[in-house]
XYZ file of C-alpha atoms in Angstrom:
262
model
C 79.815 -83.358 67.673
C 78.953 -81.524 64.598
C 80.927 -79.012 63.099
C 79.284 -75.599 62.382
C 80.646 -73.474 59.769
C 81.495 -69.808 61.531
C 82.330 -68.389 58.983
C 80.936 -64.434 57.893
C 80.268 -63.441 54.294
C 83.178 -60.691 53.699
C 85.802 -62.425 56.037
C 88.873 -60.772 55.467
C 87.382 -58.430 53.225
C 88.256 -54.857 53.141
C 85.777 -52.096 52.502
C 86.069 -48.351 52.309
C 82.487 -46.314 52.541
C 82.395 -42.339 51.372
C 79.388 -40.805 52.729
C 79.773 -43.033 55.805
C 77.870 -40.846 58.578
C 74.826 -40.407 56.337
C 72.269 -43.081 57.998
C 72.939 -45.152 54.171
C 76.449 -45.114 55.240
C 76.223 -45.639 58.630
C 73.997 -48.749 58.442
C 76.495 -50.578 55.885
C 79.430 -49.824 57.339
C 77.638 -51.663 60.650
C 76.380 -54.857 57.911
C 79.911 -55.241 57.148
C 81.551 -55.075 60.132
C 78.827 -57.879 61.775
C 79.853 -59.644 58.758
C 83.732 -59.510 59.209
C 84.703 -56.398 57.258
C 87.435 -54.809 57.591
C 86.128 -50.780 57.364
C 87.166 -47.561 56.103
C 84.569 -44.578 56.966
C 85.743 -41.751 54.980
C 83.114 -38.308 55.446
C 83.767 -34.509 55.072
C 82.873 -33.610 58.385
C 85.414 -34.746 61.428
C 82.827 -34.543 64.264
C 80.062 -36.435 62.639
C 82.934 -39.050 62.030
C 84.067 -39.436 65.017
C 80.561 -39.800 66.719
C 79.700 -42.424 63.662
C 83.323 -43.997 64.747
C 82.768 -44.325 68.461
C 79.101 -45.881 67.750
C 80.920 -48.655 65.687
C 84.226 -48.727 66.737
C 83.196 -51.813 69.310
C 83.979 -54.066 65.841
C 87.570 -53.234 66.247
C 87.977 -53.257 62.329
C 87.149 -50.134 61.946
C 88.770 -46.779 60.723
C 88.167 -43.579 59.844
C 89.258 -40.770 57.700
C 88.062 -37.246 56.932
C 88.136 -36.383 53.016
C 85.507 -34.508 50.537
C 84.301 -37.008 47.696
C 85.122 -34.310 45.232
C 88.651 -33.189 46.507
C 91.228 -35.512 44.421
C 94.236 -35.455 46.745
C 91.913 -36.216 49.874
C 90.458 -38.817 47.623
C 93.756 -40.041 47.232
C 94.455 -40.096 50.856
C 91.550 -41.799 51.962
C 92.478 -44.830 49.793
C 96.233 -44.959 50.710
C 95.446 -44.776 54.092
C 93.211 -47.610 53.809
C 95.937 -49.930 52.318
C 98.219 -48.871 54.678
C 95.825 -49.755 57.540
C 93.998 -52.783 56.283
C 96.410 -54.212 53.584
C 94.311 -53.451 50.461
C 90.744 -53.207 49.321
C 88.238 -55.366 48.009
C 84.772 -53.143 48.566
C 83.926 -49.902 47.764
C 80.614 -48.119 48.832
C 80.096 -44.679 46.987
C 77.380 -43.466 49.083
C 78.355 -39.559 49.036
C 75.668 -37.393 47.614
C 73.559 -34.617 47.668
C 70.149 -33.699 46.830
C 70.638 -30.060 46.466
C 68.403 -27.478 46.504
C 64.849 -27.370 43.834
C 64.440 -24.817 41.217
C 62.972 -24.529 37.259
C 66.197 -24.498 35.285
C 65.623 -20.955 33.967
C 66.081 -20.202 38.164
C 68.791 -22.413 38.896
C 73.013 -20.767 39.096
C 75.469 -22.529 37.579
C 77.239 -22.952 40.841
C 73.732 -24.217 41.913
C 73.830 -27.544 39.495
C 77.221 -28.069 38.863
C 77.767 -28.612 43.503
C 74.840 -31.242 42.936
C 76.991 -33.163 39.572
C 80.302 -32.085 41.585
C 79.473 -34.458 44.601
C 77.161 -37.390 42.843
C 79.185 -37.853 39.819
C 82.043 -36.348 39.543
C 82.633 -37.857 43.758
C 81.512 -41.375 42.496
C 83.854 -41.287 39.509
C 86.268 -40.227 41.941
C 86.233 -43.320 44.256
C 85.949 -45.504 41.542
C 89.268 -44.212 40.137
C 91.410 -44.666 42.659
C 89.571 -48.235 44.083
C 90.688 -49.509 40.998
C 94.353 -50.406 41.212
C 94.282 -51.596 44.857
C 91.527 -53.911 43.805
C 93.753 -55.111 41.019
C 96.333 -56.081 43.326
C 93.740 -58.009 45.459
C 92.623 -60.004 42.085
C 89.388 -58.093 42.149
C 86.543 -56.515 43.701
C 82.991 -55.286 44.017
C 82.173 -51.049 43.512
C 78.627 -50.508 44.774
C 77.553 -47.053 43.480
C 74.728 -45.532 45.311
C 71.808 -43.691 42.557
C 68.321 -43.392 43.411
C 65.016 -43.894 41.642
C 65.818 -40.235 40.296
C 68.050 -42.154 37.944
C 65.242 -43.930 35.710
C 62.599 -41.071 35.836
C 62.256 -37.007 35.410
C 60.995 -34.633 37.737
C 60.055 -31.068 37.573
C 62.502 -28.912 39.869
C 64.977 -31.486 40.292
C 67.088 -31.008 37.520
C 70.549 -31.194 39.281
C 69.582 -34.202 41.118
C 67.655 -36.214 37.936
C 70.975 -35.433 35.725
C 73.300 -36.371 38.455
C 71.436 -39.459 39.051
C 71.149 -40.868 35.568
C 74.659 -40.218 34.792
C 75.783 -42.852 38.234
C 73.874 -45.246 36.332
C 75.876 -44.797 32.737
C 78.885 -44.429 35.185
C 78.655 -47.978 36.586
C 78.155 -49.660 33.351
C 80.405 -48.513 31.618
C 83.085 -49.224 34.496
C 81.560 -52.746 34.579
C 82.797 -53.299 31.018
C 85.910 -51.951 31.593
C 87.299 -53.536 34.670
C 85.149 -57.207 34.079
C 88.363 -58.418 32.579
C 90.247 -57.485 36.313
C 87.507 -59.874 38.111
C 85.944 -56.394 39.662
C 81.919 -56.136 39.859
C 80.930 -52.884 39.402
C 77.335 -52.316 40.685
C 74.512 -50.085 41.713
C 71.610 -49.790 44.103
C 68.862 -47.145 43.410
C 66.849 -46.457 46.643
C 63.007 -45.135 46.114
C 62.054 -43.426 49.460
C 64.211 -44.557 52.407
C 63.265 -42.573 55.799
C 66.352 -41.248 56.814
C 67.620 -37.124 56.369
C 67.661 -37.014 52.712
C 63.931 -37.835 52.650
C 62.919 -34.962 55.149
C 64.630 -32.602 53.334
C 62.641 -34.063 49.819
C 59.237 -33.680 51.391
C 60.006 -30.566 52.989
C 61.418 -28.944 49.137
C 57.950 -30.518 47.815
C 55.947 -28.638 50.213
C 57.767 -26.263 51.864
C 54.858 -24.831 53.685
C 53.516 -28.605 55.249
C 56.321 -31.310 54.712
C 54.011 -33.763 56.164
C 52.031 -33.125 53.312
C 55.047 -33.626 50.925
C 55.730 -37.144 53.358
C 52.174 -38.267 52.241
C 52.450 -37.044 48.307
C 55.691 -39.225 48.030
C 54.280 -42.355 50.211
C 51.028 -42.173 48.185
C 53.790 -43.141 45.085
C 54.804 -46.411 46.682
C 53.002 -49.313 46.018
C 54.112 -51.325 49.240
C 52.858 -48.256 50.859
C 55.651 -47.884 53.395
C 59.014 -45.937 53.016
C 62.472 -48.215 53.194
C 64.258 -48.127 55.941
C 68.869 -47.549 56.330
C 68.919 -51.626 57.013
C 67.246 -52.745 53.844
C 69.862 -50.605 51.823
C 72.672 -52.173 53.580
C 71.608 -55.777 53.336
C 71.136 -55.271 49.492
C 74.951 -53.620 49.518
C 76.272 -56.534 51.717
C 74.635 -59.016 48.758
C 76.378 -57.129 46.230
C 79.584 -56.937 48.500
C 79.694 -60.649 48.874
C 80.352 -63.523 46.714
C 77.021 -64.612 46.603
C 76.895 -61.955 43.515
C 79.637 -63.405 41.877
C 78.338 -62.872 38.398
C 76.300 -59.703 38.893
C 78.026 -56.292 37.210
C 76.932 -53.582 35.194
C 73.394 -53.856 37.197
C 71.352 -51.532 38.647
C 69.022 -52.808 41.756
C 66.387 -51.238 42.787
C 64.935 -50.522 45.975
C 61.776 -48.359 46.075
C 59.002 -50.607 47.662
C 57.458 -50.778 43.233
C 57.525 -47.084 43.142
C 59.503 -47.547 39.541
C 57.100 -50.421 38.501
C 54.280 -48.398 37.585
């Protein structure tokens, strides 16, 4: 009889996802339990947890634990209590973020931008901070950093998200360099259009008054025509997750259906 090889792509892996009930999140976290993850979901809301929990928790492998990206101490938390319950880490997904609310700058408060920077950069940072030394212990690692197409282009009105953006991308190089030498990948994936919540809220701040109107300005910038979907995200994480990038870091994949290629 031939033997067949069973074995999944992050076997006794350990990942822990911020941001895990947005539908981003939600869909990785599910790729890497199917794929023999051991999971963290970490979110700022307990309800939407638990009800992203109980639709996943049929993997077994799975935990979860309520903490704001941009609260240290919870932070903290989130990671200890992923040692303690899994043995260690190897995977981080920094998924939190925000697209805040549009406005010219000269209309924008403070508080306004810096709750936009506060959750995509300073959360990301964050995460990446305390992954680190668990990841050490585990003689390495991959950090997957979630930007967005808003990271290699301006936009009028969007000057919270653009900065925030651009600045996860200078992030995860610059973590890349430093922790190469510790055998840990740091990575990240820049979704064009994906049709999940994010996206209705987009085309409803580009046209407040029809946001099917604002659906069909965005699609008509996306040469395959189509928006992405949660599950295309995920598989791209789960490649960067794996071994099979082995000697991908400092990168930045894109995933916007050519909307950057023009």
């Amino acid at each position: 009889m031939k033997a067949t090889n069973n074995k999944k792509r992050l076997d006794g892996k350990v990942a822990l996802i911020t941001g895990a009930t947005g539908g981003i999140g939600e869909a990785t976290a599910k790729r890497f339990l199917e794929e023999g993850a051991s999971v963290m979901l970490v979110g700022r809301s307990n309800q939407k947890l638990k009800e992203t929990y109980e639709r996943l928790c049929k993997f077994e492998k799975v935990a979860h634990f309520v903490a704001d990206a941009t609260d240290e101490k919870a932070t903290e938390a989130a990671f200890e209590a992923t040692v303690k319950a899994f043995g260690g880490i190897d995977i981080l997904l920094a998924n939190a973020g925000t697209e805040g609310k549009f406005a010219p700058i000269e209309s924008l408060t403070l508080n306004g931008f810096e709750s936009v920077l506060r959750t995509n950069v300073i959360g990301v940072w964050l995460s990446m901070k305390y992954a680190v030394e668990p990841m050490k212990k585990r003689g390495g690692g991959s950090m997957i950093a979630l930007s967005s197409i808003a990271g290699m282009i301006g936009s009028p009105t969007m000057s919270p998200y653009i900065a925030s953006k651009h600045a996860v991308f200078g992030l995860v190089k610059t973590a890349a360099l430093e922790l190469a030498a510790s055998n840990i990948r740091v990575n990240a994936i820049g979704p064009g259009p994906i049709n999940n919540r994010m996206m209705r809220s987009l085309e409803e701040q580009f046209n407040p008054e029809d946001p099917a109107a604002g659906h069909d300005f965005v699609l008509s910038l996306v040469p395959m025509g189509r928006y992405g979907t949660n599950e295309e995200v995920a598989n791209l994480a789960l490649f960067l997750a794996s071994d099979e990038s082995s000697y991908c870091t400092g990168s930045i994949h894109m995933i916007d259906g050519g909307f950057i290629a023009g």
